[in-house]
Coordinates of C-alpha atoms in Angstrom, one line a residue:
X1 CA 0.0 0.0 0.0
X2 CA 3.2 2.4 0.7
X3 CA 4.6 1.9 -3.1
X4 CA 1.0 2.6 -4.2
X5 CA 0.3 5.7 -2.2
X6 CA 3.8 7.2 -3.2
X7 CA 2.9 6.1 -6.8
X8 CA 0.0 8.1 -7.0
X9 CA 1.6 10.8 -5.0
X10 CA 4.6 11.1 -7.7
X11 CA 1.9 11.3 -10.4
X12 CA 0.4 14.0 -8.9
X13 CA 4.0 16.0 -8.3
X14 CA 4.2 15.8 -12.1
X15 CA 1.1 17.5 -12.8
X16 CA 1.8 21.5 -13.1
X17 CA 0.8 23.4 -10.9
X18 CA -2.6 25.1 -11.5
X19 CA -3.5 22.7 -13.5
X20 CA -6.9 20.9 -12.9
X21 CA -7.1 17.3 -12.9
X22 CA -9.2 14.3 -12.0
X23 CA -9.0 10.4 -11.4
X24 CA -8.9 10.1 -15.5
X25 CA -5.3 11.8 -15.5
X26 CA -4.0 9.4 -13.2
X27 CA -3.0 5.8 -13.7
X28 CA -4.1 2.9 -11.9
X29 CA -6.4 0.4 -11.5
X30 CA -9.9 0.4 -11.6
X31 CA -10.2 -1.6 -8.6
X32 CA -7.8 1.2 -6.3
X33 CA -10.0 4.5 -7.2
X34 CA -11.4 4.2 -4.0
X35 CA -8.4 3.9 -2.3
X36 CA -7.2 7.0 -4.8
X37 CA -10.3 9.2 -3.8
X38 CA -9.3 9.0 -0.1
X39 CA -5.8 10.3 -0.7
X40 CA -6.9 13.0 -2.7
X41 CA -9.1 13.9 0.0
X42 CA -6.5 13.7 2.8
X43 CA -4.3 15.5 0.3
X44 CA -7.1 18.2 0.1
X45 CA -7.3 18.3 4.0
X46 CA -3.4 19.1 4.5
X47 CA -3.8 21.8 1.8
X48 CA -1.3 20.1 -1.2
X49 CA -4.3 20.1 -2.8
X50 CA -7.5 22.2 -3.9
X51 CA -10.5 20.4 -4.4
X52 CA -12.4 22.6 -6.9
X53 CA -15.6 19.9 -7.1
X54 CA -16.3 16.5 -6.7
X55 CA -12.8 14.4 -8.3
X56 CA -11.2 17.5 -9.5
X57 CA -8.0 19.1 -8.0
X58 CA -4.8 21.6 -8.6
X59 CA -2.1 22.0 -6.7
X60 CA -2.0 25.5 -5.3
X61 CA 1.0 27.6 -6.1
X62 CA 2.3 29.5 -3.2
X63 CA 2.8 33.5 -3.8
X64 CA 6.0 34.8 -3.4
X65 CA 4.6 37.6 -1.3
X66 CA 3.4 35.1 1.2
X67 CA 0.4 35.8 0.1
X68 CA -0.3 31.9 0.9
X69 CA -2.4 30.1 -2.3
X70 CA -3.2 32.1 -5.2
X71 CA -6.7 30.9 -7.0
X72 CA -6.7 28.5 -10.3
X73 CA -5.8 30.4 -13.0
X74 CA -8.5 32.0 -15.5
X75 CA -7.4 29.6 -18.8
X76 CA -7.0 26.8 -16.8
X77 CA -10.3 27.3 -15.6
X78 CA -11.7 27.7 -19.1
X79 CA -9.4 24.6 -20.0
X80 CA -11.5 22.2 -17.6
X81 CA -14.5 23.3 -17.9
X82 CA -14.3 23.2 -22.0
X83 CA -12.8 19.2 -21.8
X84 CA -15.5 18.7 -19.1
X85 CA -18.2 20.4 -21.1
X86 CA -16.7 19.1 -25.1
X87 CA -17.0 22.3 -25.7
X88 CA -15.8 25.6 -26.8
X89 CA -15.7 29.8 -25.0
X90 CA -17.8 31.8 -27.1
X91 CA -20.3 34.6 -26.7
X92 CA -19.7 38.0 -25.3
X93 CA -16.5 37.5 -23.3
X94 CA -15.2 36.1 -26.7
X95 CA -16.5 39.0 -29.1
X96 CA -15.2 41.5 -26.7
X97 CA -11.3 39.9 -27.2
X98 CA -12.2 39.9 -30.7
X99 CA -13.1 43.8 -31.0
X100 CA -16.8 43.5 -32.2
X101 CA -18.2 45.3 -28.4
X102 CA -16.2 46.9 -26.3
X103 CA -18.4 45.9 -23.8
X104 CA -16.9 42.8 -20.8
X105 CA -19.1 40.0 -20.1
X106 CA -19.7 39.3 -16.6
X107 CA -20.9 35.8 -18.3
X108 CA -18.9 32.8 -19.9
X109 CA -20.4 30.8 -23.0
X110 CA -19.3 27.4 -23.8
X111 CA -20.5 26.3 -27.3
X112 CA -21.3 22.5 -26.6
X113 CA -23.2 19.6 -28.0
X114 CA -24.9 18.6 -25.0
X115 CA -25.9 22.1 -23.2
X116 CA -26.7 21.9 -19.4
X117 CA -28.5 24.6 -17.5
X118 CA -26.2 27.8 -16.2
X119 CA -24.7 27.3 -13.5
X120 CA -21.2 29.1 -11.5
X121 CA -18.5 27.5 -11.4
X122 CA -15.7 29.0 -8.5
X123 CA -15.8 32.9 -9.6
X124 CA -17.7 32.1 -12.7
X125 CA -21.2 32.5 -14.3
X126 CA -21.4 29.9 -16.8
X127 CA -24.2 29.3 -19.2
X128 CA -23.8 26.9 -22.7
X129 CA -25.0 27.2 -26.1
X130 CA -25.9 24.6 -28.7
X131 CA -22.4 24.5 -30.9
X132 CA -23.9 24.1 -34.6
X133 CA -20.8 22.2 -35.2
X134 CA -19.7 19.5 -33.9
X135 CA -16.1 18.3 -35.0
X136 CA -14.1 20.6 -33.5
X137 CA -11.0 18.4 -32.7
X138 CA -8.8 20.4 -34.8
X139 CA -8.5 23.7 -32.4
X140 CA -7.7 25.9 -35.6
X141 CA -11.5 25.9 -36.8
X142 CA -12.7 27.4 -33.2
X143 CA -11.7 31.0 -34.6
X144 CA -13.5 30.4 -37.5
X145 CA -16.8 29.0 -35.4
X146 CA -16.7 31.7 -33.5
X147 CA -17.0 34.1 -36.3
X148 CA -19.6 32.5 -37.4
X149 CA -21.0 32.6 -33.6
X150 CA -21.1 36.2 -33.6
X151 CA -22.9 36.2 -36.8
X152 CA -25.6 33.9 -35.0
X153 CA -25.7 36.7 -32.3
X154 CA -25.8 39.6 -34.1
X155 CA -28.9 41.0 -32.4
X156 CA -27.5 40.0 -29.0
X157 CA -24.0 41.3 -28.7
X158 CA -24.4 44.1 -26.3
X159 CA -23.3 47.4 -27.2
X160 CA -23.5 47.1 -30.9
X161 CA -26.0 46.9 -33.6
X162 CA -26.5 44.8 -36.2
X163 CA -24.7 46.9 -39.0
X164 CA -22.2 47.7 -36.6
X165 CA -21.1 43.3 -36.2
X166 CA -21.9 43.2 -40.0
X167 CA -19.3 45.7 -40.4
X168 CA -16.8 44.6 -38.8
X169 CA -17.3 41.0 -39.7
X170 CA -16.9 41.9 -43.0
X171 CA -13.5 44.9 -42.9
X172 CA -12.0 43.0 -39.0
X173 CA -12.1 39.5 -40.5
X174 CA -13.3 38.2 -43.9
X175 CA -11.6 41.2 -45.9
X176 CA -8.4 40.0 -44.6
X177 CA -9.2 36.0 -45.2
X178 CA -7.1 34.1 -48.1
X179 CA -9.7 32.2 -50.2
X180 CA -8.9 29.1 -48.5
X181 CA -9.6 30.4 -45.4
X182 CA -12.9 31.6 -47.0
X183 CA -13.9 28.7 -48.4
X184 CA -13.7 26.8 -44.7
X185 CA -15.7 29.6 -43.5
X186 CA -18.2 28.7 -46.2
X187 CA -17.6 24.9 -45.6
X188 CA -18.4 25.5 -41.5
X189 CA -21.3 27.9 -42.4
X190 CA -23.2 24.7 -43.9
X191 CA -24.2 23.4 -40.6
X192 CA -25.4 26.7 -39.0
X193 CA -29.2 28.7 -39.3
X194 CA -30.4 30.0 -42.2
X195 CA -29.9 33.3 -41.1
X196 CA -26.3 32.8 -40.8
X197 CA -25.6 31.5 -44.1
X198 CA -27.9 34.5 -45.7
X199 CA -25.6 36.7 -43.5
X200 CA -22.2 34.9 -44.8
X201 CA -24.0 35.0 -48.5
X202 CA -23.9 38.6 -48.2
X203 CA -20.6 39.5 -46.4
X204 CA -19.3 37.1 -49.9
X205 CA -21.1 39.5 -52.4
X206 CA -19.7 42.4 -50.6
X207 CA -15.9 41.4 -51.2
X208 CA -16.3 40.4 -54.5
X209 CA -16.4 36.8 -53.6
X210 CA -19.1 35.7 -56.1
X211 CA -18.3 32.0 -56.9
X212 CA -18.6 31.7 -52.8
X213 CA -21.4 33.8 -52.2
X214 CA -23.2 31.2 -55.0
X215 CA -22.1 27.8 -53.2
X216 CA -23.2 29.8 -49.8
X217 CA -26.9 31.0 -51.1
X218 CA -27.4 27.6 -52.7
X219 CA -27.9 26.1 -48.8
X220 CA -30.8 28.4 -48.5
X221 CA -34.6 27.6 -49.9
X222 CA -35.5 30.7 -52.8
X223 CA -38.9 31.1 -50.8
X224 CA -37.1 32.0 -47.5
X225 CA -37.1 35.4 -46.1
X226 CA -35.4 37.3 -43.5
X227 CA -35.5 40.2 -41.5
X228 CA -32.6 41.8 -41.7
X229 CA -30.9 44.1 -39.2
X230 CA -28.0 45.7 -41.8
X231 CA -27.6 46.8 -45.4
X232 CA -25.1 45.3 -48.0
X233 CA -22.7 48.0 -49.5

């Protein structure tokens, strides 16, 4: 039991600091978690740990003031709760980084496939959206998705107005795109609203992206219609 215990305790060391973990990012076997849930609660107890909910942990770094433990780190927090969540951060707190409101969210949005109700998580408000698409593995699309996002939001994105995201959309983002990067917007766009894709159809037509702004309005039925909240140029 003593190799054990200093087995799991040696995993643990090697884990950064900060960094939230649980029983799936330590190995051993099934039949010890039990045993493994009671050191990480006596660990907890004797402060080497931080239990931040039920099987998830970091180990406190100290301040150099003596200051004593400083709290989990804002990504890392965003880390865990995206893995737990197989999701993505969108929404306000997201638009604002990207310059479309210069308002702050006192919110987090996590894009996700399975949304739960809001709930707060440490110093967090957290409430998930549906994520229109699903396959985001390949972390380089999430930029992209999120574009498309605050397209989806238009109408909600504090502080602005519609024009004012179609805008800057269109000069901030997809006048600056290669047509590569363009045509995986366009591929992406496929699995969002209508609305979207009319809005992406458009932003196409206004930089001179015809054969794109075609493929995008094909997705849409001729008898749909929309109320729009901007004007093309």
């Amino acid at each position: 039991m003593a190799s054990f215990r200093k087995e799991i305790l040696g995993q643990i060391e090697r884990i950064d600091v900060g960094r939230i973990f649980t029983f799936r990012d330590l190995s051993f076997d099934t039949e010890k978690t039990a045993n493994v849930a009671v050191l990480l609660s006596e660990q907890s107890r004797k402060g080497v740990l931080v239990r931040i909910e039920k099987g998830a942990y970091y180990r406190p770094k100290k301040s150099v003031l003596g200051l004593g433990k400083l709290p989990v780190y804002q990504d890392e927090q965003f880390r865990y709760l995206t893995e737990k969540l197989d999701g993505y951060i969108t929404g306000a707190y997201v638009y604002n980084k990207m310059g479309l409101t210069e308002q702050v969210a006192t919110t987090i949005t996590i894009a996700t496939p399975y949304p739960v109700r809001r709930f707060r998580f440490k110093n967090l408000d957290v409430e998930c959206v549906k994520a229109y698409y699903t396959n985001y593995s390949d972390e380089s699309l999430i930029p992209y998705l999120r574009l498309l996002d605050a397209i989806k939001d238009m109408k909600r994105i504090p502080g602005t107005t519609g024009q004012d995201i179609y805008n800057r959309v269109k000069s901030q983002y997809f006048s600056g795109y290669s047509l590569p990067e363009l045509e995986k917007i366009v591929s992406l766009a496929k699995s969002y609203p209508p609305r979207v894709r009319k809005t992406v159809a458009d932003i196409l037509g206004d930089i001179r992206q015809t054969v794109l702004q075609t493929e995008m309005a094909k997705t849409i039925l001729p008898t749909t219609r929309f109320n729009l909240d901007y004007k093309t140029a």
